[in-house]
Amino acid sequence: MDRSAASESERLSRRVREVEPQGIRVMFELAAERGGDLVHLEFGEPDFDTPDHVVAAATEAAAAGATKYTSNAGIPELREALGETLSPEFGRTVDPASEAVVTNGGVEALHLAIHAVANPGEEVVVPTPAWPNPISQARLADAVPVEVPMPAEAGFAPDPERIVDAIGPDTAAVVLTTPSNPTGRVVEPEAAERIVDAAAANDAYVLADEVYRALTYGEARPRVARVAEHEEWVLTIGSFSKTYAMTGWRVGWLAGPPDVLEEVAKIHEHTTSCVNAPAQHAAVAALTGPREPIREMKAAYRSRRDYVLDRLRAIPGLSVAEPEGGFYAFVDVSALDGSSADVAKRLLADHGVVTAPGTAFGAGGEDHLRLSFANGRDRLAAGLDRLEAMVRDELRD
């Protein structure tokens, strides 16, 4: 094809053209156009400030001259802190020099992992409803995302049978997000072990996205790498964003086999070079500093979760499975007319509440809305009052 005569869209790469904007972002832009008194329940953005000791560590590091490039894999102090944190959780000694890489948030950790292990045309299995980024990241790597819907009738509890059935000789990776975004459901240890076994039998990696693990309510599950007999096929993704209210700091990490992480650090070198130095020092303070701010935030999220569940279950026509972790409620709105996107747009246009339609999380999310309860009680109450008014009006009609 003569590129000089090509249309503007044809001059872009196929990989880019195949990636759609996130449905969450679409709602955010519609909300910006509408304006007015809006209740924002669409983003997973903690409403807490970053703990003071974490901010102080960054300030002190910058003042002391920590403003230059760092190792592609991260400063030694942060990797050492990660090794000390992860070793008891993995049930063995994690070598910080070879088994941990610091990334620009958990999203880059997942992006680098997919690019490191997936060849063009190979498959990346993603149980849905799911955070949409790994689906887009697979396409950007010229891999093929394979969505595996979890059963809505079971509240989207992860079904190992469905996931294992989707794994085959063309599989490069399986993404397990536990707790899930958007459903809050967790992968049980026995299920994780079966999935890793099936992946390993096909020379495929399991990408254990455990960003919300510290926000698990009830009994904490062990990490996927801890229960896996074939740990060499597990890459673990983590982040400081949610646990420590550090979304804007953009610090995450990837842990796994040294041979894979060596390649990950190489890709990192050719994309973002390294995570900014003061933020890495802040992350050290987050890992090694006082735990009370973390406990207070988790207790607040648990209280908000219980409040949101009580309110939603009292609204006729709505239902919701209890989230076992994270700070999202995935609400069944199938009793209302139209698609989940239609319902979300009506709720925004007529009642000023911004939510994320279920289709933003894969086809398996249709008929649902995701509501974030990482918000103050007063705003949650206002948003739920408005949602209840809309539902009662529409069902009465």
Coordinates of C-alpha atoms in Angstrom, one line a residue:
M1 CA 0.0 0.0 0.0
D2 CA 1.2 3.5 -0.8
R3 CA 1.4 5.1 2.6
S4 CA 1.3 8.6 1.1
A5 CA -2.2 7.8 -0.2
A6 CA -3.4 6.0 2.9
S7 CA -6.1 7.5 5.1
E8 CA -5.1 8.9 8.4
S9 CA -6.3 5.9 10.3
E10 CA -4.6 3.4 8.0
R11 CA -1.3 5.2 8.7
L12 CA -1.5 4.1 12.3
S13 CA -0.3 0.7 13.4
R14 CA -2.9 -2.1 13.4
R15 CA -2.0 -2.8 17.1
V16 CA -3.0 0.7 18.1
R17 CA -6.2 0.7 16.0
E18 CA -7.3 -2.5 17.7
V19 CA -7.1 -1.0 21.2
E20 CA -10.3 0.6 22.4
P21 CA -10.6 3.4 25.0
Q22 CA -11.5 2.1 28.4
G23 CA -15.2 2.2 29.1
I24 CA -14.4 3.8 32.5
R25 CA -12.6 6.7 30.8
V26 CA -15.5 7.1 28.4
M27 CA -17.8 7.7 31.4
F28 CA -15.3 10.1 32.9
E29 CA -15.3 12.2 29.7
L30 CA -19.1 12.2 29.5
A31 CA -19.2 13.4 33.1
A32 CA -16.8 16.2 32.3
E33 CA -19.1 17.3 29.5
R34 CA -22.2 17.2 31.8
G35 CA -20.7 19.0 34.8
G36 CA -22.7 20.0 37.8
D37 CA -23.0 18.2 41.2
L38 CA -21.6 14.8 40.3
V39 CA -21.0 11.8 42.6
H40 CA -17.9 10.0 41.1
L41 CA -18.1 6.3 41.8
E42 CA -16.3 5.2 38.6
F43 CA -12.6 5.3 39.6
G44 CA -10.6 3.2 42.0
E45 CA -9.0 6.2 43.5
P46 CA -8.5 6.1 47.3
D47 CA -9.8 9.2 49.0
F48 CA -7.1 9.1 51.6
D49 CA -3.9 11.1 51.5
T50 CA -0.5 9.3 51.2
P51 CA 0.8 8.6 54.8
D52 CA 2.9 11.5 56.1
H53 CA 6.0 9.3 56.6
V54 CA 5.9 8.2 53.0
V55 CA 5.7 11.8 51.7
A56 CA 8.5 12.8 54.1
A57 CA 10.8 10.1 52.7
A58 CA 10.4 11.3 49.2
T59 CA 11.0 14.9 50.2
E60 CA 14.1 14.0 52.1
A61 CA 15.5 11.9 49.3
A62 CA 15.0 14.6 46.7
A63 CA 16.6 17.2 49.0
A64 CA 19.6 14.8 49.5
G65 CA 20.1 14.6 45.7
A66 CA 18.2 11.4 44.8
T67 CA 17.0 13.0 41.6
K68 CA 18.9 11.1 39.0
Y69 CA 18.5 7.9 36.9
T70 CA 18.4 4.7 38.9
S71 CA 19.0 1.1 37.9
N72 CA 16.5 -0.1 35.4
A73 CA 15.4 -2.7 38.0
G74 CA 15.0 -0.2 40.8
I75 CA 17.1 1.1 43.7
P76 CA 18.8 -1.6 45.8
E77 CA 17.0 -0.3 49.0
L78 CA 13.6 -0.8 47.5
R79 CA 14.4 -4.2 46.0
E80 CA 15.8 -5.3 49.4
A81 CA 12.6 -4.2 51.1
L82 CA 10.6 -6.1 48.6
G83 CA 12.7 -9.2 49.2
E84 CA 12.2 -9.0 52.9
T85 CA 8.4 -8.4 52.5
L86 CA 7.9 -11.2 49.9
S87 CA 10.1 -13.9 51.4
P88 CA 7.7 -14.9 54.2
E89 CA 4.8 -14.6 51.8
F90 CA 6.4 -16.8 49.2
G91 CA 7.6 -19.3 51.8
R92 CA 11.2 -19.0 50.7
T93 CA 14.0 -16.5 50.4
V94 CA 13.3 -14.1 47.5
D95 CA 16.6 -12.7 46.0
P96 CA 16.0 -9.0 45.6
A97 CA 18.9 -8.6 43.1
S98 CA 17.5 -11.1 40.6
E99 CA 13.8 -11.8 41.4
A100 CA 12.3 -8.3 41.8
V101 CA 11.9 -5.4 39.3
V102 CA 10.5 -2.0 40.2
T103 CA 8.0 -0.6 37.7
N104 CA 5.9 2.4 36.9
G105 CA 2.8 1.1 38.7
G106 CA 1.3 -2.3 38.5
V107 CA 0.0 -1.6 35.0
E108 CA 3.5 -1.4 33.6
A109 CA 4.5 -4.5 35.5
L110 CA 1.7 -6.4 33.7
H111 CA 2.6 -4.8 30.4
L112 CA 6.2 -5.8 30.7
A113 CA 5.3 -9.3 31.7
I114 CA 3.0 -9.9 28.8
H115 CA 5.6 -8.5 26.3
A116 CA 8.3 -10.7 27.9
V117 CA 6.5 -14.0 27.6
A118 CA 3.9 -13.7 24.7
N119 CA 5.0 -14.2 21.1
P120 CA 2.9 -12.8 18.3
G121 CA -0.2 -15.0 17.7
E122 CA 0.0 -16.7 21.1
E123 CA -2.9 -16.5 23.5
V124 CA -3.3 -14.6 26.8
V125 CA -6.2 -16.1 28.8
V126 CA -8.1 -13.5 30.8
P127 CA -11.0 -14.6 33.1
T128 CA -13.7 -11.9 32.8
P129 CA -15.2 -9.6 34.1
A130 CA -11.7 -8.2 34.3
W131 CA -9.7 -5.0 34.4
P132 CA -9.4 -4.3 30.7
N133 CA -5.7 -3.4 30.6
P134 CA -4.3 -6.9 30.1
I135 CA -6.7 -7.5 27.2
S136 CA -5.4 -4.3 25.5
Q137 CA -1.8 -5.1 26.5
A138 CA -2.0 -8.5 24.8
R139 CA -3.2 -6.9 21.6
L140 CA -0.3 -4.4 21.8
A141 CA 2.1 -7.4 22.0
D142 CA 0.5 -8.9 18.9
A143 CA -0.8 -11.7 21.1
V144 CA -4.5 -12.9 21.1
P145 CA -6.5 -12.2 24.3
V146 CA -8.9 -15.0 25.1
E147 CA -11.7 -13.9 27.4
V148 CA -13.2 -16.6 29.7
P149 CA -16.4 -15.5 31.3
M150 CA -16.9 -16.5 34.9
P151 CA -20.5 -17.6 35.9
A152 CA -22.7 -14.7 36.8
E153 CA -25.1 -17.0 38.5
A154 CA -22.3 -17.8 41.0
G155 CA -21.5 -14.2 41.6
F156 CA -18.5 -14.4 39.3
A157 CA -16.6 -16.7 41.6
P158 CA -13.5 -17.8 39.8
D159 CA -14.2 -21.2 38.1
P160 CA -11.0 -23.2 37.7
E161 CA -12.6 -25.6 35.3
R162 CA -13.4 -22.9 32.8
I163 CA -10.0 -21.4 33.1
V164 CA -8.1 -24.7 32.7
D165 CA -10.3 -25.6 29.7
A166 CA -9.1 -22.4 28.0
I167 CA -5.4 -23.3 28.4
G168 CA -3.7 -25.1 25.5
P169 CA -0.6 -25.3 23.4
D170 CA -1.0 -21.8 22.1
T171 CA -1.3 -20.3 25.5
A172 CA 1.5 -18.0 26.6
A173 CA 0.0 -16.6 29.8
V174 CA -3.0 -16.7 32.1
V175 CA -3.9 -13.6 34.0
L176 CA -5.3 -14.2 37.5
T177 CA -6.4 -11.0 39.3
T178 CA -7.1 -11.8 43.0
P179 CA -9.0 -10.1 44.5
S180 CA -10.7 -9.2 41.2
N181 CA -11.3 -5.8 39.8
P182 CA -14.3 -5.4 39.3
T183 CA -16.0 -8.2 41.2
G184 CA -13.9 -8.4 44.4
R185 CA -13.8 -12.2 44.2
V186 CA -10.7 -14.1 45.1
V187 CA -9.0 -17.2 43.6
E188 CA -9.0 -20.0 46.2
P189 CA -5.6 -21.7 46.8
E190 CA -6.7 -25.1 45.3
A191 CA -8.0 -23.3 42.2
A192 CA -4.7 -21.4 41.8
E193 CA -2.7 -24.5 42.1
R194 CA -4.7 -26.3 39.4
I195 CA -4.5 -23.3 37.1
V196 CA -0.7 -23.1 37.5
D197 CA -0.3 -26.8 36.9
A198 CA -2.3 -26.6 33.7
A199 CA -0.3 -23.6 32.5
A200 CA 3.0 -25.2 33.3
A201 CA 2.0 -28.3 31.4
N202 CA 1.7 -26.0 28.4
D203 CA 4.8 -23.9 29.0
A204 CA 2.6 -20.9 29.9
Y205 CA 3.1 -18.4 32.7
V206 CA 0.5 -17.4 35.2
L207 CA 0.5 -13.6 35.8
A208 CA -0.7 -13.3 39.4
D209 CA -2.1 -9.7 39.6
E210 CA -2.3 -9.3 43.4
V211 CA -2.5 -5.5 43.5
Y212 CA -5.5 -5.6 45.9
R213 CA -4.3 -8.5 48.1
A214 CA -3.7 -6.3 51.2
L215 CA -7.3 -5.2 50.9
T216 CA -8.7 -8.7 51.3
Y217 CA -11.5 -9.0 53.9
G218 CA -11.9 -12.0 56.0
E219 CA -9.3 -14.8 55.8
A220 CA -6.2 -13.8 53.8
R221 CA -5.4 -16.3 51.0
P222 CA -1.7 -17.2 50.4
R223 CA -0.1 -15.8 47.3
V224 CA -0.4 -17.8 44.1
A225 CA 3.4 -18.3 44.0
R226 CA 3.2 -19.7 47.5
V227 CA 0.7 -22.5 46.7
A228 CA 2.0 -23.3 43.2
E229 CA 4.0 -26.5 42.8
H230 CA 5.5 -24.9 39.6
E231 CA 6.4 -21.5 41.0
E232 CA 8.9 -21.1 38.2
W233 CA 5.9 -20.4 35.9
V234 CA 4.4 -17.7 38.1
L235 CA 5.0 -13.9 37.8
T236 CA 3.6 -11.8 40.6
I237 CA 2.4 -8.2 40.0
G238 CA 2.1 -5.8 42.9
S239 CA 1.6 -2.0 43.4
F240 CA 1.8 0.6 46.1
S241 CA -1.1 2.5 44.6
K242 CA -4.1 1.1 46.4
T243 CA -2.7 -0.2 49.7
Y244 CA -0.8 3.0 50.5
A245 CA -3.0 5.6 48.7
M246 CA -0.1 6.2 46.3
T247 CA -1.9 6.1 42.9
G248 CA -0.1 9.2 41.5
W249 CA 3.3 8.1 42.6
R250 CA 3.4 5.3 40.0
V251 CA 5.4 2.6 41.8
G252 CA 4.7 -1.1 41.3
W253 CA 6.8 -4.2 41.1
L254 CA 7.1 -7.6 39.4
A255 CA 8.6 -10.7 41.1
G256 CA 9.4 -14.0 39.4
P257 CA 12.1 -16.2 37.9
P258 CA 15.4 -14.4 37.3
D259 CA 15.6 -15.4 33.6
V260 CA 12.3 -13.7 32.9
L261 CA 13.0 -10.6 35.0
E262 CA 16.3 -10.1 33.2
E263 CA 14.3 -9.7 30.0
V264 CA 11.7 -7.5 31.8
A265 CA 14.4 -5.1 32.9
K266 CA 15.7 -4.9 29.4
I267 CA 12.3 -4.0 28.0
H268 CA 11.9 -1.5 30.9
E269 CA 15.2 0.1 29.8
H270 CA 13.8 0.7 26.3
T271 CA 10.4 2.1 27.5
T272 CA 10.6 4.2 30.7
S273 CA 14.2 3.6 31.8
C274 CA 13.3 3.6 35.6
V275 CA 10.8 4.7 38.1
N276 CA 11.5 8.2 39.4
A277 CA 14.0 8.2 42.2
P278 CA 12.1 10.1 45.0
A279 CA 9.0 7.9 44.5
Q280 CA 11.2 4.8 45.0
H281 CA 12.4 6.1 48.3
A282 CA 8.8 6.8 49.3
A283 CA 8.0 3.2 48.5
V284 CA 10.8 2.0 50.8
A285 CA 9.2 4.0 53.6
A286 CA 5.8 2.5 52.8
L287 CA 7.1 -1.0 53.1
T288 CA 9.2 -0.5 56.2
G289 CA 7.3 2.2 58.0
P290 CA 4.4 2.1 60.5
R291 CA 1.4 0.0 59.6
E292 CA -1.3 1.9 61.4
P293 CA -2.2 4.1 58.4
I294 CA -2.7 1.0 56.3
R295 CA -4.9 -0.7 59.0
E296 CA -7.0 2.5 59.3
M297 CA -7.6 2.6 55.6
K298 CA -8.5 -1.0 55.3
A299 CA -10.9 -0.7 58.2
A300 CA -12.6 2.2 56.5
Y301 CA -13.0 0.3 53.3
R302 CA -14.5 -2.7 55.1
S303 CA -17.0 -0.4 56.8
R304 CA -17.9 1.3 53.5
R305 CA -18.2 -2.1 51.8
D306 CA -20.7 -3.2 54.4
Y307 CA -22.7 0.0 54.2
V308 CA -22.8 -0.2 50.3
L309 CA -23.9 -3.8 50.4
D310 CA -26.7 -3.1 52.9
R311 CA -27.9 -0.2 50.8
L312 CA -27.8 -2.0 47.5
R313 CA -29.6 -5.1 48.8
A314 CA -32.4 -2.9 50.0
I315 CA -33.1 -1.5 46.5
P316 CA -35.7 -3.5 44.6
G317 CA -34.5 -5.1 41.4
L318 CA -30.8 -4.9 42.3
S319 CA -28.4 -7.6 43.5
V320 CA -24.7 -7.8 44.3
A321 CA -22.3 -10.6 45.2
E322 CA -20.2 -9.7 48.3
P323 CA -16.8 -8.5 47.3
E324 CA -14.1 -10.4 49.2
G325 CA -11.4 -7.8 48.6
G326 CA -10.7 -4.5 46.9
F327 CA -13.1 -1.5 46.9
Y328 CA -15.6 -2.2 44.2
A329 CA -19.2 -3.5 44.1
F330 CA -20.3 -5.2 40.9
V331 CA -24.1 -4.6 40.8
D332 CA -26.6 -6.6 38.7
V333 CA -28.9 -4.0 37.0
S334 CA -30.5 -6.4 34.5
A335 CA -33.9 -5.5 35.8
L336 CA -33.5 -2.1 34.2
D337 CA -34.0 -1.4 30.5
G338 CA -31.1 -1.3 28.1
S339 CA -27.5 -2.3 28.2
S340 CA -25.2 -1.6 31.1
A341 CA -23.8 1.4 29.1
D342 CA -27.4 2.7 28.7
V343 CA -28.1 2.4 32.4
A344 CA -24.8 4.1 33.3
K345 CA -25.5 6.9 30.9
R346 CA -29.0 7.5 32.3
L347 CA -27.7 7.4 35.8
L348 CA -25.2 10.1 34.8
A349 CA -27.4 12.3 32.7
D350 CA -30.5 12.3 34.9
H351 CA -29.1 11.8 38.4
G352 CA -25.5 12.9 38.3
V353 CA -23.8 9.6 39.4
V354 CA -20.8 8.4 37.5
T355 CA -20.3 4.6 37.4
A356 CA -18.5 2.1 35.1
P357 CA -20.6 -0.1 32.8
G358 CA -20.1 -3.8 33.1
T359 CA -19.0 -4.1 29.4
A360 CA -15.9 -2.0 30.3
F361 CA -14.7 -5.3 31.9
G362 CA -15.3 -7.7 29.0
A363 CA -18.5 -9.2 27.5
G364 CA -19.0 -11.2 30.7
G365 CA -19.8 -8.0 32.6
E366 CA -22.9 -7.0 30.7
D367 CA -26.0 -6.2 32.9
H368 CA -23.8 -4.9 35.7
L369 CA -22.4 -1.6 36.9
R370 CA -19.2 -1.2 38.9
L371 CA -19.3 1.2 41.9
S372 CA -16.2 2.2 43.8
F373 CA -16.5 2.6 47.5
A374 CA -13.1 4.2 47.8
N375 CA -15.0 7.4 48.7
G376 CA -16.3 9.2 51.8
R377 CA -19.5 8.0 53.4
D378 CA -21.3 11.2 52.6
R379 CA -20.6 10.9 48.9
L380 CA -21.5 7.2 48.9
A381 CA -24.8 8.0 50.6
A382 CA -25.6 10.7 48.1
G383 CA -24.8 8.4 45.1
L384 CA -26.8 5.5 46.5
D385 CA -29.7 7.8 47.2
R386 CA -29.7 8.9 43.6
L387 CA -29.3 5.4 42.3
E388 CA -32.2 4.2 44.4
A389 CA -34.4 7.0 43.2
M390 CA -33.7 6.1 39.6
V391 CA -34.3 2.4 40.1
R392 CA -37.6 2.9 41.9
D393 CA -38.8 5.3 39.3
E394 CA -37.9 3.1 36.4
L395 CA -39.3 -0.1 37.9
R396 CA -42.5 1.7 38.8
D397 CA -43.0 2.8 35.3

